[in-house]
CSV table of C-alpha atoms and ligand atoms in Angstrom, one decimal:
chain,number,residue,atom,x,y,z
M,1,MET,CA,0.0,0.0,-0.1
M,2,SER,CA,1.3,3.4,-0.8
M,3,LYS,CA,1.3,5.9,2.1
M,4,THR,CA,2.4,8.6,-0.1
M,5,GLN,CA,0.8,11.9,-1.7
M,6,THR,CA,-2.3,11.8,0.5
M,7,SER,CA,-3.9,15.2,0.9
M,8,PRO,CA,-5.4,16.2,4.4
M,9,LEU,CA,-9.1,16.5,4.6
M,10,GLU,CA,-10.4,18.6,7.4
M,11,LEU,CA,-13.4,16.7,8.2
M,12,PRO,CA,-16.9,18.8,8.8
M,13,PRO,CA,-18.9,18.2,12.0
M,14,LEU,CA,-21.2,15.3,11.3
M,15,LYS,CA,-24.3,17.8,11.5
M,16,ARG,CA,-22.9,19.5,8.6
M,17,LEU,CA,-22.2,16.1,6.5
M,18,LEU,CA,-26.0,15.3,7.1
M,19,GLY,CA,-27.0,19.0,6.1
M,20,GLY,CA,-27.9,20.1,9.6
M,21,LEU,CA,-29.6,16.9,10.6
M,22,THR,CA,-28.5,14.9,14.0
M,23,PRO,CA,-27.6,11.3,13.3
M,24,ARG,CA,-31.0,10.2,14.9
M,25,ALA,CA,-33.1,12.4,12.4
M,26,PHE,CA,-31.1,11.3,9.5
M,27,PHE,CA,-31.8,7.4,10.5
M,28,ARG,CA,-35.4,8.1,11.4
M,29,ASP,CA,-36.3,10.3,8.4
M,30,TYR,CA,-33.9,9.3,5.5
M,31,TRP,CA,-31.9,5.8,6.0
M,32,GLN,CA,-33.5,3.2,4.0
M,33,LYS,CA,-36.2,5.3,3.1
M,34,LYS,CA,-35.9,8.6,0.9
M,35,PRO,CA,-32.9,10.4,-0.8
M,36,LEU,CA,-31.2,13.4,0.9
M,37,LEU,CA,-29.0,16.0,-1.0
M,38,VAL,CA,-26.8,18.2,1.1
M,39,LYS,CA,-24.7,20.9,-0.7
M,40,ASN,CA,-21.1,21.7,0.2
M,41,ALA,CA,-21.1,18.8,2.9
M,42,LEU,CA,-17.6,17.9,2.4
M,43,PRO,CA,-15.8,21.0,1.3
M,44,GLY,CA,-12.3,20.2,-0.2
M,45,VAL,CA,-13.1,16.7,-0.6
M,46,GLU,CA,-12.0,17.0,-4.4
M,47,LYS,CA,-8.2,17.4,-2.8
M,48,LEU,CA,-8.4,13.9,-1.5
M,49,ILE,CA,-7.5,11.9,-4.6
M,50,SER,CA,-6.3,13.4,-7.9
M,51,PRO,CA,-7.4,11.8,-11.3
M,52,GLU,CA,-3.9,10.9,-11.7
M,53,ARG,CA,-3.7,8.8,-8.6
M,54,LEU,CA,-6.9,7.0,-9.2
M,55,ARG,CA,-5.6,6.2,-12.7
M,56,ALA,CA,-2.6,5.0,-11.1
M,57,PHE,CA,-4.7,2.8,-8.8
M,58,ALA,CA,-6.9,1.4,-11.7
M,59,ASP,CA,-3.2,-0.1,-12.5
M,60,HIS,CA,-2.9,-2.0,-9.3
M,61,GLU,CA,-3.1,-5.7,-9.3
M,62,ASP,CA,-5.0,-6.1,-6.4
M,63,GLY,CA,-7.2,-3.3,-7.1
M,64,GLU,CA,-10.9,-3.9,-8.5
M,65,SER,CA,-11.3,-1.5,-11.6
M,66,ARG,CA,-14.2,-1.5,-14.0
M,67,LEU,CA,-14.3,0.7,-17.4
M,68,VAL,CA,-17.9,1.1,-18.5
M,69,GLN,CA,-18.1,2.9,-22.3
M,70,ARG,CA,-20.9,3.7,-24.4
M,71,ARG,CA,-20.7,4.1,-27.8
M,72,ARG,CA,-23.6,4.6,-30.4
M,73,GLY,CA,-25.9,3.5,-27.5
M,74,HIS,CA,-24.1,0.2,-26.7
M,75,TRP,CA,-22.9,-0.3,-23.2
M,76,SER,CA,-19.4,-1.9,-22.7
M,77,LEU,CA,-17.6,-3.2,-19.6
M,78,ASP,CA,-14.3,-4.2,-19.1
M,79,PHE,CA,-12.2,-5.4,-16.1
M,80,GLY,CA,-9.0,-3.9,-15.0
M,81,PRO,CA,-6.1,-3.7,-14.4
M,82,PHE,CA,-5.7,-0.7,-16.7
M,83,SER,CA,-2.3,0.6,-17.6
M,84,LYS,CA,-1.6,4.5,-18.2
M,85,ALA,CA,-1.6,3.5,-21.9
M,86,ASP,CA,-5.0,1.7,-22.0
M,87,LEU,CA,-6.7,4.9,-20.1
M,88,ALA,CA,-4.6,7.3,-22.5
M,89,ASP,CA,-6.5,5.8,-25.5
M,90,LEU,CA,-9.7,6.3,-24.5
M,91,PRO,CA,-11.9,8.9,-26.3
M,92,ASN,CA,-12.7,12.4,-24.5
M,93,LYS,CA,-16.2,11.3,-23.8
M,94,ASP,CA,-18.9,9.0,-22.4
M,95,TRP,CA,-16.7,6.6,-20.4
M,96,ALA,CA,-16.5,6.1,-16.8
M,97,LEU,CA,-13.4,4.3,-14.7
M,98,LEU,CA,-14.4,2.9,-11.2
M,99,VAL,CA,-11.9,1.7,-8.6
M,100,GLN,CA,-13.5,0.1,-5.8
M,101,GLY,CA,-11.8,-0.3,-2.4
M,102,VAL,CA,-9.5,2.8,-2.7
M,103,ASN,CA,-10.0,3.0,1.3
M,104,LEU,CA,-7.4,-0.2,0.9
M,105,LEU,CA,-5.0,2.0,-1.0
M,106,ASP,CA,-5.0,5.4,0.6
M,107,PRO,CA,-4.9,6.3,4.1
M,108,GLY,CA,-6.6,9.7,3.6
M,109,ALA,CA,-9.4,7.8,1.9
M,110,ASP,CA,-9.4,5.1,4.7
M,111,ARG,CA,-9.9,8.2,7.0
M,112,LEU,CA,-12.7,9.5,5.0
M,113,LEU,CA,-14.6,6.6,5.6
M,114,ASN,CA,-14.2,6.7,9.4
M,115,HIS,CA,-16.3,9.9,9.0
M,116,PHE,CA,-19.3,7.4,8.4
M,117,ASN,CA,-18.8,5.6,11.5
M,118,PHE,CA,-22.3,6.9,12.6
M,119,VAL,CA,-23.2,3.6,11.0
M,120,PRO,CA,-22.3,0.2,12.2
M,121,TYR,CA,-18.9,-1.1,10.8
M,122,ALA,CA,-20.7,-4.3,9.9
M,123,ARG,CA,-22.6,-2.5,7.6
M,124,LEU,CA,-20.0,-0.5,5.8
M,125,ASP,CA,-18.6,-1.9,2.6
M,126,ASP,CA,-16.0,0.4,1.0
M,127,LEU,CA,-15.1,3.6,-0.7
M,128,MET,CA,-15.3,3.5,-4.5
M,129,ILE,CA,-14.4,6.3,-6.9
M,130,SER,CA,-15.3,6.9,-10.2
M,131,LEU,CA,-13.6,9.2,-13.1
M,132,ALA,CA,-15.5,10.3,-16.1
M,133,PRO,CA,-15.2,13.0,-18.9
M,134,PRO,CA,-18.1,15.0,-19.8
M,135,GLY,CA,-21.1,12.5,-20.9
M,136,GLY,CA,-19.8,9.8,-18.9
M,137,GLY,CA,-21.5,7.4,-16.1
M,138,VAL,CA,-22.6,4.2,-15.9
M,139,GLY,CA,-26.2,4.4,-17.0
M,140,PRO,CA,-29.6,4.6,-15.1
M,141,HIS,CA,-29.9,1.7,-12.7
M,142,PHE,CA,-30.5,0.9,-8.9
M,143,ASP,CA,-28.4,-0.8,-6.4
M,144,PRO,CA,-29.6,-3.1,-3.7
M,145,TYR,CA,-27.8,-1.1,-0.8
M,146,ASP,CA,-27.4,2.3,0.8
M,147,VAL,CA,-24.8,4.8,-0.9
M,148,PHE,CA,-23.5,8.4,0.0
M,149,LEU,CA,-22.4,9.9,-3.6
M,150,ILE,CA,-19.7,12.6,-2.7
M,151,GLN,CA,-18.9,14.8,-5.7
M,152,GLY,CA,-15.0,15.2,-5.9
M,153,ILE,CA,-13.9,17.3,-8.9
M,154,GLY,CA,-16.0,18.7,-11.5
M,155,ARG,CA,-20.1,18.4,-12.0
M,156,ARG,CA,-22.3,15.5,-12.5
M,157,ARG,CA,-26.2,16.0,-12.8
M,158,TRP,CA,-28.2,13.1,-10.8
M,159,GLU,CA,-31.2,12.2,-11.9
M,160,ILE,CA,-33.3,9.9,-9.7
M,161,SER,CA,-36.6,8.1,-9.6
M,162,THR,CA,-38.9,6.1,-7.3
M,163,GLN,CA,-40.5,3.9,-10.2
M,164,LYS,CA,-41.1,0.6,-9.3
M,165,ASP,CA,-40.3,-0.8,-12.7
M,166,GLN,CA,-36.9,-1.9,-12.0
M,167,SER,CA,-36.8,-4.2,-15.4
M,168,LEU,CA,-33.2,-3.9,-17.0
M,169,ILE,CA,-32.0,-4.2,-20.6
M,170,PRO,CA,-31.8,-7.4,-21.7
M,171,ASN,CA,-28.0,-8.9,-22.3
M,172,ALA,CA,-26.4,-5.7,-21.4
M,173,PRO,CA,-22.8,-6.5,-19.6
M,174,LEU,CA,-24.0,-4.3,-16.8
M,175,ARG,CA,-27.5,-3.6,-15.2
M,176,ILE,CA,-29.0,-0.8,-16.9
M,177,LEU,CA,-32.8,0.2,-16.6
M,178,ALA,CA,-35.1,-0.5,-19.6
M,179,ASP,CA,-37.2,2.5,-18.7
M,180,PHE,CA,-35.9,5.1,-16.6
M,181,GLN,CA,-38.3,7.9,-15.6
M,182,PRO,CA,-36.2,10.7,-13.6
M,183,GLU,CA,-38.6,12.3,-11.1
M,184,GLN,CA,-36.0,14.8,-9.7
M,185,SER,CA,-32.9,15.8,-10.9
M,186,TRP,CA,-29.8,18.0,-9.2
M,187,GLU,CA,-26.3,19.3,-10.6
M,188,VAL,CA,-23.7,18.6,-8.0
M,189,GLU,CA,-20.4,20.3,-7.3
M,190,PRO,CA,-17.4,19.4,-5.2
M,191,GLY,CA,-18.1,18.5,-1.7
M,192,ASP,CA,-22.1,18.1,-2.3
M,193,LEU,CA,-23.3,14.5,-1.2
M,194,LEU,CA,-26.4,12.5,-2.3
M,195,TYR,CA,-27.7,10.1,-0.1
M,196,LEU,CA,-29.7,7.3,-1.8
M,197,PRO,CA,-31.6,4.4,-0.3
M,198,PRO,CA,-31.4,0.8,-1.7
M,199,HIS,CA,-33.7,0.7,-4.9
M,200,CYS,CA,-33.8,3.9,-5.8
M,201,ALA,CA,-33.5,4.3,-9.7
M,202,HIS,CA,-30.6,6.9,-10.3
M,203,ASN,CA,-28.3,8.1,-13.5
M,204,GLY,CA,-25.1,10.3,-12.9
M,205,VAL,CA,-23.7,12.0,-16.0
M,206,ALA,CA,-20.6,14.0,-15.9
M,207,LEU,CA,-21.2,17.7,-17.0
M,208,SER,CA,-17.1,18.1,-17.1
M,209,GLU,CA,-14.4,15.9,-16.1
M,210,CYS,CA,-15.5,14.5,-12.8
M,211,MET,CA,-15.0,12.5,-9.9
M,212,THR,CA,-17.6,10.9,-7.7
M,213,LEU,CA,-16.7,9.0,-4.2
M,214,SER,CA,-19.3,6.4,-3.2
M,215,VAL,CA,-19.3,5.4,0.3
M,216,GLY,CA,-21.3,2.1,-0.2
M,217,PHE,CA,-22.7,-0.2,2.5
M,218,ARG,CA,-23.3,-3.9,2.6
M,219,SER,CA,-26.6,-5.8,2.8
M,220,PRO,CA,-25.9,-9.6,2.5
M,221,SER,CA,-28.5,-11.5,0.9
M,222,ASP,CA,-30.8,-13.9,2.9
M,223,GLN,CA,-29.6,-16.7,0.6
M,224,GLU,CA,-25.8,-15.9,1.3
M,225,MET,CA,-26.3,-15.6,5.1
M,226,THR,CA,-28.5,-18.9,5.2
M,227,ILE,CA,-25.9,-20.6,3.1
M,228,GLN,CA,-23.1,-19.4,5.3
M,229,PHE,CA,-24.8,-20.6,8.3
M,230,LEU,CA,-25.7,-23.8,6.8
M,231,ASN,CA,-22.0,-24.5,6.0
M,232,HIS,CA,-20.8,-23.6,9.8
M,233,LEU,CA,-23.5,-26.1,10.6
M,234,ILE,CA,-21.8,-29.1,8.2
M,235,ASP,CA,-18.6,-28.5,10.0
M,236,SER,CA,-19.6,-28.0,13.4
M,237,ILE,CA,-22.7,-30.3,14.2
M,238,ASP,CA,-22.4,-32.9,16.7
M,239,ALA,CA,-25.3,-35.3,16.4
M,240,PRO,CA,-23.8,-38.7,18.1
M,241,GLY,CA,-27.3,-40.4,18.4
M,242,HIS,CA,-28.9,-42.9,15.8
M,243,TYR,CA,-32.4,-43.7,14.8
M,244,ASN,CA,-34.1,-46.1,17.1
M,245,ASP,CA,-37.8,-47.7,17.0
M,246,PRO,CA,-38.5,-49.9,19.8
M,247,ASP,CA,-42.1,-49.8,19.2
M,248,LEU,CA,-41.8,-50.9,15.3
M,249,THR,CA,-44.6,-53.3,14.4
M,250,SER,CA,-45.0,-55.6,11.5
M,251,THR,CA,-46.3,-54.3,8.3
M,252,ARG,CA,-48.0,-55.5,5.2
M,253,HIS,CA,-46.6,-52.7,2.7
M,254,PRO,CA,-42.9,-53.1,3.5
M,255,GLY,CA,-42.2,-50.3,0.6
M,256,GLN,CA,-44.1,-47.8,2.4
M,257,ILE,CA,-42.2,-45.5,4.4
M,258,PRO,CA,-43.7,-45.4,7.9
M,259,ASP,CA,-45.2,-42.1,8.9
M,260,ALA,CA,-43.7,-42.8,12.4
M,261,MET,CA,-40.6,-43.2,11.0
M,262,LEU,CA,-40.6,-39.9,9.4
M,263,ASN,CA,-41.8,-38.2,12.2
M,264,ASN,CA,-39.4,-39.5,14.6
M,265,ILE,CA,-36.6,-38.5,11.9
M,266,ALA,CA,-37.8,-34.8,11.5
M,267,HIS,CA,-38.0,-34.5,15.3
M,268,ARG,CA,-34.6,-35.7,15.7
M,269,VAL,CA,-32.8,-33.3,13.1
M,270,ALA,CA,-35.0,-30.3,14.6
M,271,ARG,CA,-33.8,-31.2,18.2
M,272,THR,CA,-30.2,-31.4,16.5
M,273,LEU,CA,-30.8,-27.9,14.8
M,274,ALA,CA,-32.2,-26.6,18.1
M,275,HIS,CA,-29.5,-27.3,19.9
M,276,SER,CA,-26.6,-25.5,17.2
M,277,ASP,CA,-29.3,-22.2,17.5
M,278,GLY,CA,-27.0,-20.5,19.9
M,279,ASP,CA,-24.2,-20.9,17.2
M,280,LEU,CA,-26.4,-19.0,14.8
M,281,LYS,CA,-25.4,-15.4,15.8
M,282,ALA,CA,-21.5,-16.2,16.6
M,283,SER,CA,-21.3,-17.9,13.2
M,284,ILE,CA,-22.9,-14.8,11.4
M,285,SER,CA,-20.6,-12.5,13.3
M,286,ARG,CA,-17.5,-14.4,12.4
M,287,TYR,CA,-18.8,-14.2,9.0
M,288,LEU,CA,-19.4,-10.4,9.1
M,289,SER,CA,-15.6,-9.7,10.3
M,290,GLU,CA,-14.1,-11.6,7.3
M,291,PRO,CA,-11.9,-9.7,5.3
M,292,LYS,CA,-13.1,-8.6,1.6
M,293,PRO,CA,-12.0,-11.8,-0.7
M,294,ASN,CA,-9.0,-9.6,-2.3
M,295,ILE,CA,-7.4,-8.6,1.1
M,296,PHE,CA,-4.2,-10.7,1.7
M,297,PHE,CA,-2.5,-9.5,4.9
M,298,THR,CA,1.2,-9.1,4.7
M,299,PRO,CA,3.1,-10.2,7.8
M,300,PRO,CA,6.0,-8.0,8.6
M,301,ALA,CA,9.4,-9.0,7.1
M,302,ARG,CA,10.5,-9.5,10.7
M,303,CYS,CA,8.3,-9.9,13.6
M,304,PRO,CA,9.7,-7.8,16.4
M,305,SER,CA,10.1,-9.4,20.0
M,306,LEU,CA,7.1,-8.5,22.2
M,307,ILE,CA,9.3,-6.3,24.1
M,308,ALA,CA,10.4,-4.2,21.0
M,309,PHE,CA,6.7,-4.3,20.0
M,310,MET,CA,5.3,-3.1,23.4
M,311,GLN,CA,8.1,-0.3,23.4
M,312,LYS,CA,6.9,1.0,20.0
M,313,THR,CA,3.1,0.5,20.6
M,314,ALA,CA,3.5,2.7,24.1
M,315,ARG,CA,5.2,5.5,21.8
M,316,GLN,CA,3.4,5.4,18.7
M,317,GLY,CA,0.1,3.8,19.0
M,318,VAL,CA,-1.6,1.3,16.4
M,319,ARG,CA,-4.4,1.0,13.7
M,320,LEU,CA,-6.0,-1.8,12.3
M,321,HIS,CA,-4.9,-2.6,8.8
M,322,PRO,CA,-7.7,-0.8,6.6
M,323,GLY,CA,-8.5,-4.4,5.2
M,324,SER,CA,-8.8,-5.7,9.0
M,325,ARG,CA,-12.4,-6.3,10.1
M,326,LEU,CA,-12.7,-5.9,13.8
M,327,LEU,CA,-16.4,-6.0,15.2
M,328,TRP,CA,-17.8,-7.1,18.6
M,329,HIS,CA,-21.0,-8.5,20.3
M,330,LYS,CA,-21.3,-8.9,24.0
M,331,LYS,CA,-18.5,-10.4,25.2
M,332,ASP,CA,-17.0,-11.5,21.8
M,333,LEU,CA,-14.8,-10.1,19.6
M,334,PHE,CA,-14.6,-11.2,15.9
M,335,ILE,CA,-11.5,-10.5,13.8
M,336,ASN,CA,-11.1,-11.2,10.3
M,337,GLY,CA,-13.2,-14.4,10.5
M,338,GLU,CA,-12.0,-15.5,13.8
M,339,GLN,CA,-13.8,-15.4,17.3
M,340,ILE,CA,-12.3,-14.3,20.6
M,341,ARG,CA,-13.4,-14.2,23.9
M,342,PRO,CA,-11.1,-11.8,25.7
M,343,CYS,CA,-10.4,-11.7,29.2
M,344,PRO,CA,-12.1,-9.1,31.6
M,345,ALA,CA,-9.1,-6.9,31.6
M,346,GLU,CA,-8.3,-6.8,27.8
M,347,TYR,CA,-12.0,-6.2,26.9
M,348,PRO,CA,-12.1,-2.4,27.1
M,349,THR,CA,-9.2,-1.7,24.9
M,350,LEU,CA,-9.9,-4.1,22.4
M,351,VAL,CA,-13.8,-2.8,22.2
M,352,ALA,CA,-12.1,0.9,21.8
M,353,LEU,CA,-9.9,-0.6,19.1
M,354,ALA,CA,-12.8,-1.9,17.4
M,355,ASP,CA,-14.8,1.4,17.7
M,356,HIS,CA,-12.1,3.5,16.6
M,357,ARG,CA,-10.0,1.6,14.6
M,358,SER,CA,-6.6,2.9,16.4
M,359,LEU,CA,-5.6,3.5,19.7
M,360,ALA,CA,-2.8,6.0,20.8
M,361,GLY,CA,0.1,4.1,23.0
M,362,ASP,CA,-1.2,5.4,26.5
M,363,ALA,CA,-4.9,4.1,25.6
M,364,ILE,CA,-3.5,0.6,25.7
M,365,THR,CA,-3.0,-1.7,28.5
M,366,GLY,CA,-0.1,-4.4,29.2
M,367,THR,CA,-2.8,-7.1,29.3
M,368,THR,CA,-3.6,-6.6,25.7
M,369,MET,CA,0.0,-6.5,24.3
M,370,PRO,CA,0.3,-10.2,23.7
M,371,ARG,CA,-2.5,-10.4,21.6
M,372,LEU,CA,-2.1,-6.9,19.9
M,373,HIS,CA,1.3,-8.5,19.2
M,374,ASP,CA,0.0,-11.4,17.6
M,375,TRP,CA,-2.2,-9.3,15.3
M,376,PHE,CA,0.6,-7.3,14.4
M,377,CYS,CA,2.7,-10.3,13.5
M,378,ALA,CA,-0.2,-11.7,11.1
M,379,GLY,CA,-0.3,-8.0,9.2
M,380,TRP,CA,-3.5,-7.4,10.9
M,381,LEU,CA,-2.4,-4.3,12.7
M,382,GLU,CA,0.0,-1.7,12.2
M,383,TYR,CA,1.8,1.2,13.9
M,384,LEU,CA,0.2,4.7,13.9
M,385,SER,CA,2.7,6.9,12.1
C,1,LIG,C1,-20.3,6.5,-10.4
C,1,LIG,O1,-19.7,7.2,-9.7
C,1,LIG,O2,-20.2,7.1,-12.0
C,1,LIG,C2,-21.4,5.4,-10.1
C,1,LIG,C3,-22.1,5.4,-8.8
C,1,LIG,C4,-23.5,4.9,-8.8
C,1,LIG,O3,-24.3,5.4,-9.5
C,1,LIG,O4,-23.8,4.0,-7.8
C,2,LIG,CO1,-25.6,3.1,-8.3
């Protein structure tokens, strides 16, 4: 990860970000309900990442970048990485370059995400940034998740619609609404923010060279969560009993499955599942803490001794690697897919690390050091610079 060339961004008070609303009022009146446009919510945000830097991220092996183009009414979609030469060949209109997970590549972008921590981290996905020349965009569509669209450089026109018809153009390489009927439109400038609830149809068209930052949220599907839990059950189920039928009587229809047998088996399976129920929330919590699939942690070249780590940590403090997910629920912590039950002496420090994602040296208690040392040596934690 590159740590250079980051422009510091003075983050505004939360009330400004939400257009004068308290987070409570925002959640009550807008979250998952209706769009909210806030003019000048994040002044200076256009200095965070330059177009050149975004183009360089699009060339990153572990980055996730896409290029959407519209030529003579036809949409195309290509997947990166894209070299400087690939991007230099593009026309001067009607394309959009999208780079996912910029928070993993740029510490300033990661800090910007922290500003949305009035939403639980378990809901947060990543920061995507798009770059487009005039006319560029990804077409009218809807997303199944909430998103904050923050305007970086340039101007863009957003059109939105609450239409029920969400049918898509058949066989298009990306999801474009077949019949978009805009109901409202805004021209946004650097620093403006547009919140959209899930399934709100939208179309953003660049009016000049333009960059848009999308803070996206996760909404795992019921299918995904259930499969995840069933996989956990397959690995963990412990049901040592066997079917038995001491009351069996003779039959004249040996080909028939006895009702009593099916009832008995259904009862036994239900009982086994009921006993595993306590694990459901832990299994889901571990899943929610799993890093994104493209994250690979690089352990330090030489793991420091515990003493050396303690000395440096006490001086500098630590922060989670931007790809690390540390969450907590009741007495348990979940980090990068693993579940931990910390001892009471460690608990407050680890919960503070989960909530703030960094800790100053003097906020770290000695009892937590061995665990933090392990996480540091796994590449999950870094020194604060
Ligand atoms: C974009 O930044 O061009 C697309 C963002 C979106 O519509 O979700
Ligand atoms: Co969208």
